[in-house]
mmCIF file of C-alpha atoms and ligand atoms in Angstrom:
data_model
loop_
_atom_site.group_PDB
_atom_site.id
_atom_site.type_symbol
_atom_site.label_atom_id
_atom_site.label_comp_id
_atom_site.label_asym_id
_atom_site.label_seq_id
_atom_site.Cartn_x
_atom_site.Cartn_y
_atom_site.Cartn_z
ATOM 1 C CA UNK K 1 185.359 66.917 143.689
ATOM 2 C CA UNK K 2 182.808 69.160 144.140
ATOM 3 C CA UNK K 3 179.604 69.115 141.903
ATOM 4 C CA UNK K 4 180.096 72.179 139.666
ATOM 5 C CA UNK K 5 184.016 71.631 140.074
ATOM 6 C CA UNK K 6 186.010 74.181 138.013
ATOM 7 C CA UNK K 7 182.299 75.591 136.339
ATOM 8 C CA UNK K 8 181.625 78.792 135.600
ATOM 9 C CA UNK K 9 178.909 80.452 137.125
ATOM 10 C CA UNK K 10 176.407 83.962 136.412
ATOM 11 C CA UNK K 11 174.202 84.347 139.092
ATOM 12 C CA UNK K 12 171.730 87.666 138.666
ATOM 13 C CA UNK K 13 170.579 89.228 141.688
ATOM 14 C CA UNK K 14 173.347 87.648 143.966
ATOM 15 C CA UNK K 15 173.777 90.400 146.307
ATOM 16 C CA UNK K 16 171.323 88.871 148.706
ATOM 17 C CA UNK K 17 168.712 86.652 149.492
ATOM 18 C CA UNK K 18 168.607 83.612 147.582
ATOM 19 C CA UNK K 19 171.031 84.775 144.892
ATOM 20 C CA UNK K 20 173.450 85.180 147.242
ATOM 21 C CA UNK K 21 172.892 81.797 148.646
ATOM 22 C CA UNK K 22 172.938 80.095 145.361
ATOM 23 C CA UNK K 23 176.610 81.958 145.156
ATOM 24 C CA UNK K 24 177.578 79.862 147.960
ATOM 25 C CA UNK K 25 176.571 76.776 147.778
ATOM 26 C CA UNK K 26 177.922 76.945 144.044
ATOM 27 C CA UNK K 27 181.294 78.210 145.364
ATOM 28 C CA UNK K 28 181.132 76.048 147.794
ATOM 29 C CA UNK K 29 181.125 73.162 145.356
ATOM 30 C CA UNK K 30 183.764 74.330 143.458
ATOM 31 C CA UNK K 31 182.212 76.735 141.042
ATOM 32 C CA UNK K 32 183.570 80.119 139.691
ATOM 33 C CA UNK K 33 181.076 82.637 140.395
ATOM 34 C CA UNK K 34 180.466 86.034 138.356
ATOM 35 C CA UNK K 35 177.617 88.325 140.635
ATOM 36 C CA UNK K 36 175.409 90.542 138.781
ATOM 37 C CA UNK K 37 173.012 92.939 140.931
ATOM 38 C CA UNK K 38 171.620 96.201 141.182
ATOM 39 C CA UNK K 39 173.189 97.240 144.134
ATOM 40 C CA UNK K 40 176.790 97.526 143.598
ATOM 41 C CA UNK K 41 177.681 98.220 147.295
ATOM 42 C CA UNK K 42 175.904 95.127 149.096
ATOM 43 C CA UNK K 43 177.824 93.283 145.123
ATOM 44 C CA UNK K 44 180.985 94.072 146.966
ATOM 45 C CA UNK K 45 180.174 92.553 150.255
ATOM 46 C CA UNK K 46 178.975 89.268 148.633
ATOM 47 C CA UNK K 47 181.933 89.170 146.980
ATOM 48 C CA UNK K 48 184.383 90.045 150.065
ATOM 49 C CA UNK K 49 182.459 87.350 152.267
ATOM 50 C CA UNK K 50 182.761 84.142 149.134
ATOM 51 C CA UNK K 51 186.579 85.327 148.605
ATOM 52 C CA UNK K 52 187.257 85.235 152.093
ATOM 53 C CA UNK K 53 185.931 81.425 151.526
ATOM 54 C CA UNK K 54 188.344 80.751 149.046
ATOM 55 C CA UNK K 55 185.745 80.705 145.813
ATOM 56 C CA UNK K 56 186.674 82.547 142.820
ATOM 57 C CA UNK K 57 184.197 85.374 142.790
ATOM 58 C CA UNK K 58 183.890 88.599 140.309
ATOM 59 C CA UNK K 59 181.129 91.151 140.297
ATOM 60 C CA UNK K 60 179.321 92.870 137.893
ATOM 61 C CA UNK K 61 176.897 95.695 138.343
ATOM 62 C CA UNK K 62 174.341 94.818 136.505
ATOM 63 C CA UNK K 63 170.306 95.887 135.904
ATOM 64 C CA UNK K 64 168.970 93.130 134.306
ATOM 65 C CA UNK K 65 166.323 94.737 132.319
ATOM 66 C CA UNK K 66 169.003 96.623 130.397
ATOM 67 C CA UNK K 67 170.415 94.342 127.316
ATOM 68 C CA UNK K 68 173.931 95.449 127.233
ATOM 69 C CA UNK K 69 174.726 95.493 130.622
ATOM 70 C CA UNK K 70 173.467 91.776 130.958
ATOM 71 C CA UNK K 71 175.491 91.096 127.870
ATOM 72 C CA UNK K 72 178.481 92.639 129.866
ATOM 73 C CA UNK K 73 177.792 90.289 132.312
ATOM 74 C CA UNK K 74 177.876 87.360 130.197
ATOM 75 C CA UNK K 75 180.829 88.616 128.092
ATOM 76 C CA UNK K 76 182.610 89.322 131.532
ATOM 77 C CA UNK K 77 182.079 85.413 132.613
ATOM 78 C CA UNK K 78 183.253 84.724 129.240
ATOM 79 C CA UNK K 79 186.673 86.672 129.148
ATOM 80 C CA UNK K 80 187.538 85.453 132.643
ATOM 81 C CA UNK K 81 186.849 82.238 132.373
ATOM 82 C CA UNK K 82 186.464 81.152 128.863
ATOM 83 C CA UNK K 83 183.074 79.769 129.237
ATOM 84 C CA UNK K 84 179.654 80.180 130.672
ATOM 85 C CA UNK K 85 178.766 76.722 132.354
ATOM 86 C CA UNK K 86 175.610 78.381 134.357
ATOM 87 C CA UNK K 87 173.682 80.622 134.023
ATOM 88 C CA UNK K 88 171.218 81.360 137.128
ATOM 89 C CA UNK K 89 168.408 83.960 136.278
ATOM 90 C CA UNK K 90 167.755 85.205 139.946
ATOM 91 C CA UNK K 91 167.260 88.796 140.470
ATOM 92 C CA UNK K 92 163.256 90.419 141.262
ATOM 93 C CA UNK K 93 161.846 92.921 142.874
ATOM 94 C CA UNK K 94 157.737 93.064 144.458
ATOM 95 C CA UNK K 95 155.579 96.079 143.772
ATOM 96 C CA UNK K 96 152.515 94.554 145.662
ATOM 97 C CA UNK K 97 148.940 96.402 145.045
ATOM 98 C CA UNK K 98 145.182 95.404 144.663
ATOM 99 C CA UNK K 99 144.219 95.708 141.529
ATOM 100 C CA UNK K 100 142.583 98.934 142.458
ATOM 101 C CA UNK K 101 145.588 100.539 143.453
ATOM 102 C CA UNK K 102 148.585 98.894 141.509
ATOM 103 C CA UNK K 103 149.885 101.690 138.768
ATOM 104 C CA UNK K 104 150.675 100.910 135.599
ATOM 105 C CA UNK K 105 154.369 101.683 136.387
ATOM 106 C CA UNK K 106 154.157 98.924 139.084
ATOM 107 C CA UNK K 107 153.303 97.004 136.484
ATOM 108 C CA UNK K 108 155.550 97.241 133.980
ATOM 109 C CA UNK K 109 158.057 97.646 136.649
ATOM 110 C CA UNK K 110 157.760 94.119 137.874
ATOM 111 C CA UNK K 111 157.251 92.705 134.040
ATOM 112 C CA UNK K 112 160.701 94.497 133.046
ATOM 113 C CA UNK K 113 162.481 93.210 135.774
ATOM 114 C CA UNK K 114 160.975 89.198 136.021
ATOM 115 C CA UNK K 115 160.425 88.921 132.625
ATOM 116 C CA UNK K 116 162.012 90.693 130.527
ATOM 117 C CA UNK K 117 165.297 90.504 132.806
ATOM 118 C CA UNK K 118 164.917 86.651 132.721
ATOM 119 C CA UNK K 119 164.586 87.136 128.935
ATOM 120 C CA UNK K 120 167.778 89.008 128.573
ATOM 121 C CA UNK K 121 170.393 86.812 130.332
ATOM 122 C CA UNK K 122 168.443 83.796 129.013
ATOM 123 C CA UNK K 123 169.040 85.234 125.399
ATOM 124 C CA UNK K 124 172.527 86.259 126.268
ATOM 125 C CA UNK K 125 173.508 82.886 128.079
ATOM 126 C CA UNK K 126 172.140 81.056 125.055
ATOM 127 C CA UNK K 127 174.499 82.594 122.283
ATOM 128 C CA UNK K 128 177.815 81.271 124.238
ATOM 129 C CA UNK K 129 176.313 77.899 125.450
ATOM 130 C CA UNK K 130 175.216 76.769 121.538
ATOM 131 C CA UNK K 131 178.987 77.377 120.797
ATOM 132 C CA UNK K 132 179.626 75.281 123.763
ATOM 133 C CA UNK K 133 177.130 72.887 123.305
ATOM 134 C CA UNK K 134 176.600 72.817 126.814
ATOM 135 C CA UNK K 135 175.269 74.795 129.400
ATOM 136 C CA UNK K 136 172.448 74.473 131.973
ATOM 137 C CA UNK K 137 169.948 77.513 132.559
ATOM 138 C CA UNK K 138 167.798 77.371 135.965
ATOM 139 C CA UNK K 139 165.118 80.749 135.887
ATOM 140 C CA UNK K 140 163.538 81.664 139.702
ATOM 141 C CA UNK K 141 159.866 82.036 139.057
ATOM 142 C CA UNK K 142 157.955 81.598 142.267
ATOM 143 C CA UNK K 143 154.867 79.079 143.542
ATOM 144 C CA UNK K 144 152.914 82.677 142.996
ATOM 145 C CA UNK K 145 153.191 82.109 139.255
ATOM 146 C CA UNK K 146 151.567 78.662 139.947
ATOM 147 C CA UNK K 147 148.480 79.767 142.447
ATOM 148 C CA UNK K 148 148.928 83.406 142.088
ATOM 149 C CA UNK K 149 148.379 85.290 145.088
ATOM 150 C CA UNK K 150 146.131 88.345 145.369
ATOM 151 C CA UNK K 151 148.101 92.127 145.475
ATOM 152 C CA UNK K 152 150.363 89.982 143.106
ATOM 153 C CA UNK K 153 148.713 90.401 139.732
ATOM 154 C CA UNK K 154 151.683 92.131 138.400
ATOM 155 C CA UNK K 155 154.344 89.150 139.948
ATOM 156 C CA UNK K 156 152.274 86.241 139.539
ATOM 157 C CA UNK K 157 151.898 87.328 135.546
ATOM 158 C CA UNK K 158 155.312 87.646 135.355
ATOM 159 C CA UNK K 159 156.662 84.621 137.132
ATOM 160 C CA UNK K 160 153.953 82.557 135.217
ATOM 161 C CA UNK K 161 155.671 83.771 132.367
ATOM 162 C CA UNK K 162 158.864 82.534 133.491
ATOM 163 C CA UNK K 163 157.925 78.966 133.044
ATOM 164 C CA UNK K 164 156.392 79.593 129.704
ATOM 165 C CA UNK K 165 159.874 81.057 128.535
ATOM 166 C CA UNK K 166 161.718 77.920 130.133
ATOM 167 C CA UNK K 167 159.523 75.216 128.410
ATOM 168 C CA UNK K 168 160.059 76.831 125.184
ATOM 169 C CA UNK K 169 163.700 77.457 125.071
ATOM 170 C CA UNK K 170 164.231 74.189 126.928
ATOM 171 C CA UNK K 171 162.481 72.636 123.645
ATOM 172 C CA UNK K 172 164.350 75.321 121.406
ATOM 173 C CA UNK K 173 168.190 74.861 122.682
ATOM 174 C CA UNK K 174 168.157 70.843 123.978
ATOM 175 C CA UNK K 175 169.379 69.205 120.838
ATOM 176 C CA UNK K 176 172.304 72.097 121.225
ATOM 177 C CA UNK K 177 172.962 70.213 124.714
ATOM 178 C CA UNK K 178 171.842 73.201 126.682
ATOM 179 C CA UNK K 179 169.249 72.439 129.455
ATOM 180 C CA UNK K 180 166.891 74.882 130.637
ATOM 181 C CA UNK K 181 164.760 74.809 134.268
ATOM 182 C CA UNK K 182 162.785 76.700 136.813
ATOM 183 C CA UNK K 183 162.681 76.883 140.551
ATOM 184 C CA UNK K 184 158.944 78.129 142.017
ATOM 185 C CA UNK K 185 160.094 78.580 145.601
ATOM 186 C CA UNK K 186 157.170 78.820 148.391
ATOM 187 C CA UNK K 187 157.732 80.905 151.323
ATOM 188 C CA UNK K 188 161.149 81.374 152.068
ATOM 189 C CA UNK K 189 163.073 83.905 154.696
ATOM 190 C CA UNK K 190 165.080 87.094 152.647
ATOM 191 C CA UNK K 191 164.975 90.524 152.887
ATOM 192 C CA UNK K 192 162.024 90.496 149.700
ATOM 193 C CA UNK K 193 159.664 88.582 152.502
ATOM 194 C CA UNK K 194 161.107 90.310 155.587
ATOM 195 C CA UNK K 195 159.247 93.145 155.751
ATOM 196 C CA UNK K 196 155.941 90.747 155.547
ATOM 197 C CA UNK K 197 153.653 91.888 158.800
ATOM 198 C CA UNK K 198 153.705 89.129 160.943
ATOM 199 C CA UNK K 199 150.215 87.833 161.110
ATOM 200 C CA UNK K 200 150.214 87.337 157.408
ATOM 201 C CA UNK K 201 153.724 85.266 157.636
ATOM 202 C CA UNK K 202 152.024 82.920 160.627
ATOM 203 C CA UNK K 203 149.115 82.569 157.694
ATOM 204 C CA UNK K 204 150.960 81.526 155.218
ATOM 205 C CA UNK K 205 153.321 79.303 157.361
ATOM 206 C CA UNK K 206 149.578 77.426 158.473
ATOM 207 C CA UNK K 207 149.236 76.431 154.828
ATOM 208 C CA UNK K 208 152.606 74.472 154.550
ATOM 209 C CA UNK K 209 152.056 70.537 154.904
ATOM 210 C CA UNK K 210 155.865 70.989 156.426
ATOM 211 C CA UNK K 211 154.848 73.891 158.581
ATOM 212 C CA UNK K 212 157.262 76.073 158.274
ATOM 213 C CA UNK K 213 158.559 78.365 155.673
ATOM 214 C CA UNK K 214 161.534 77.503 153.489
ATOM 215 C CA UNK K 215 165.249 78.580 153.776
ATOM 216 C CA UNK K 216 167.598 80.156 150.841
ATOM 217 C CA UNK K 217 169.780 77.243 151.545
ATOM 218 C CA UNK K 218 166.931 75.059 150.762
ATOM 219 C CA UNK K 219 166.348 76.563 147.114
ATOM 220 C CA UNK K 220 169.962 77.180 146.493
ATOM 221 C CA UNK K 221 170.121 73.791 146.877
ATOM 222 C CA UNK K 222 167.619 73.012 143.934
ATOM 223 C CA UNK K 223 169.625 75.118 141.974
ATOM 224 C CA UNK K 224 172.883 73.215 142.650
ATOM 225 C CA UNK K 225 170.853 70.170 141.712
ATOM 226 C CA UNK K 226 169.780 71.687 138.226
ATOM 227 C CA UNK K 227 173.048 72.923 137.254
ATOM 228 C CA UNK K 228 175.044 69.959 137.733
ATOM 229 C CA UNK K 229 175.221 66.883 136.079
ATOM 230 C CA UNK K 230 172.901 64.932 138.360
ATOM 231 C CA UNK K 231 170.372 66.383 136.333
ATOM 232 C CA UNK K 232 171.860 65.491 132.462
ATOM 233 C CA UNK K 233 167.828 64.620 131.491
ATOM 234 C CA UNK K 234 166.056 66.817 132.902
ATOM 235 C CA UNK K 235 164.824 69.985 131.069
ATOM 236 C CA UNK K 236 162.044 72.315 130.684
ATOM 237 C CA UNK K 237 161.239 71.254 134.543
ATOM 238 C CA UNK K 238 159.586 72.938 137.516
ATOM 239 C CA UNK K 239 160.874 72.330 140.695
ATOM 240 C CA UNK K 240 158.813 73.319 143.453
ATOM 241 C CA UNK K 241 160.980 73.991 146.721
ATOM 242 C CA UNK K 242 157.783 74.960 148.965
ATOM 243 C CA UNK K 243 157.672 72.193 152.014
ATOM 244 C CA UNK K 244 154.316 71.234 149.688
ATOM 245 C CA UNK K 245 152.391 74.217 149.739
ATOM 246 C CA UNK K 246 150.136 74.979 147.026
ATOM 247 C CA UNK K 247 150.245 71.093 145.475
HETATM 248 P P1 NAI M 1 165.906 89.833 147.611
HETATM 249 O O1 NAI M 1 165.169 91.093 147.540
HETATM 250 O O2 NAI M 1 166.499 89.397 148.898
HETATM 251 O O3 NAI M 1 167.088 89.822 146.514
HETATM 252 C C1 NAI M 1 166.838 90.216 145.188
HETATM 253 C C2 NAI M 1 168.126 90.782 144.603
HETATM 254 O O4 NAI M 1 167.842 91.154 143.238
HETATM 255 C C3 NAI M 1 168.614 92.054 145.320
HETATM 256 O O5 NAI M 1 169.992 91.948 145.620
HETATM 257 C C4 NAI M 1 168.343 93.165 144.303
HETATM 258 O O6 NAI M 1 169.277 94.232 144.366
HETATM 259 C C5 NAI M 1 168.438 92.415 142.990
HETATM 260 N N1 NAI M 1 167.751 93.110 141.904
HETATM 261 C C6 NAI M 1 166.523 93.663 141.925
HETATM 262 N N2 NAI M 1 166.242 94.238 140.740
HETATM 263 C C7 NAI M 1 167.330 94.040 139.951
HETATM 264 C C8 NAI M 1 167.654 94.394 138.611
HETATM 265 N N3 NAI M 1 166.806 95.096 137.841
HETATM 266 N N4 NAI M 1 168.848 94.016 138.106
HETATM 267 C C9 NAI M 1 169.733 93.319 138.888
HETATM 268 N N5 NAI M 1 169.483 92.967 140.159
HETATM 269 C C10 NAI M 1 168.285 93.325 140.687
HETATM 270 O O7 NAI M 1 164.897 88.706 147.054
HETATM 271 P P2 NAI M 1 164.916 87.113 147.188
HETATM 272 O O8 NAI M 1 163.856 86.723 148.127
HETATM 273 O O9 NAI M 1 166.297 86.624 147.381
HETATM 274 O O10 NAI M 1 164.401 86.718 145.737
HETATM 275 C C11 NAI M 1 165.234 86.160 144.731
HETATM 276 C C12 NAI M 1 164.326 85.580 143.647
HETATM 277 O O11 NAI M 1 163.512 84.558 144.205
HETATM 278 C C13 NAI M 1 163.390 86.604 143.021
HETATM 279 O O12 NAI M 1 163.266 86.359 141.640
HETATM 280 C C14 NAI M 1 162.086 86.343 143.748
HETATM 281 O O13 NAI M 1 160.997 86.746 142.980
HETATM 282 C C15 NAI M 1 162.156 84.830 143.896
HETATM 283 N N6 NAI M 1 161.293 84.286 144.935
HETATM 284 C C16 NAI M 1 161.468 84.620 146.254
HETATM 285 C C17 NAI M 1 160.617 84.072 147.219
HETATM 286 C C18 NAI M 1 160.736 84.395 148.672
HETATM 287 O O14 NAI M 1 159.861 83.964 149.443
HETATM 288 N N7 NAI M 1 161.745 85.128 149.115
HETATM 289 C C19 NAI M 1 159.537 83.133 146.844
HETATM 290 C C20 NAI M 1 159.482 82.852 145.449
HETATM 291 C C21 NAI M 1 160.333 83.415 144.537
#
């Protein structure tokens, strides 16, 4: 038996990167899996590569800072699968800038999509797990949100945020029996960090008591913890997947 066995699974921004990863390791332990992303094409290729696995996998196209299509995505979960067991709050973008040259629309840009987009599908996920009286949450806010990191004024705002909203709904929804957590991963490897020039990487990496930047395996497998039922009492947690950096 795997540890989400038969569950059923949203996962924003799981076209790639960690999202994607989270997909498979929840598929992997026998999870249904509805994707939500942006980008419908490199949707379709998640979804191709998990089938191809055996895991039950739908897609959605989905911008999470629009309310009814993240209702869609929920009510989609819903109709195939007659419940929403999990509901992982992954997708972000970076509009990095000094303060001197961020715009205002990189701004609000980032806000929308971390905060407001975590917002949404937390809202949304909410309304079926209280008539469940289950459900587990996990939100991706990011060790930034913890130290904040400069040209991130915008991100580390937002992902603070996150763990604001968690802590309060976690306190708002637990005696419906619906837990709600947050992942701040460090460094890790995805296309978001990719295009990082490479003397800043080998910087960052120096500051790591592990030395060495994390994996999406590594968070995904934080979220599997959260979402199953190894982690009944835990709630309105932070779980820092960062090999120690920034403790
Ligand atoms: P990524 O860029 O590889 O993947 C992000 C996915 O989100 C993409 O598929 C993109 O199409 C989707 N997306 C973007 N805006 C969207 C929207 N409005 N609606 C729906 N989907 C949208 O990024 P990565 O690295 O996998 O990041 C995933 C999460 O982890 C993000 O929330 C990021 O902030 C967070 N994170 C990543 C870290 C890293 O080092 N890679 C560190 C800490 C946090």
């Amino acid at each position: 038996m795997g540890l989400l066995e038969g569950r059923a699974a949203v996962v924003t921004g799981a076209a790639q990167g960690i999202g994607l990863e989270i997909a498979r390791v929840f598929a992997a332990q026998g999870a249904r899996i509805v994707l939500g992303d942006l980008n419908a094409e490199a949707l379709e290729k998640a979804a191709a590569e998990l089938a191809a696995t055996g895991a039950t996998v739908q897609t959605v196209p989905c911008d999470v800072t629009d309310a009814g299509q993240v209702d869609a995505l929920i009510r989609a979960c819903v109709d195939a699968h007659g419940a929403l067991d999990v509901m992982v709050n992954n997708a972000g973008i970076t509009r990095d800038a000094t303060l001197r040259r961020m715009s205002e629309q990189d701004f609000d840009t980032v806000i929308d999509v971390h905060l407001k987009g975590t917002w949404l599908g937390l809202r949304a996920a909410s309304l079926v797990m209280r008539e469940q009286r289950r459900g587990a949450v996990v939100n991706i806010s990011s060790l930034s949100g913890k130290i904040g990191n400069p040209g991130q004024t915008n991100y580390s705002a937002a992902k603070a945020g996150v763990v604001g909203m968690t802590k309060a709904a976690a306190k708002e929804l637990g005696h419906l029996g619906i837990r709600v957590n947050a992942i701040q991963p460090g460094l890790i490897r995805t296309p978001l960090t990719e295009a990082m020039r490479a003397d800043i990487w080998a910087a960052k990496e120096s500051e790591i008591p592990l030395q060495r930047a994390g994996t999406a395996v590594e968070v995904a497998n934080g979220a599997l913890f959260l979402a199953s039922d190894l982690a009944d009492y835990v709630t309105g947690a932070v779980l820092e997947i960062t090999g120690g950096r920034g403790i």
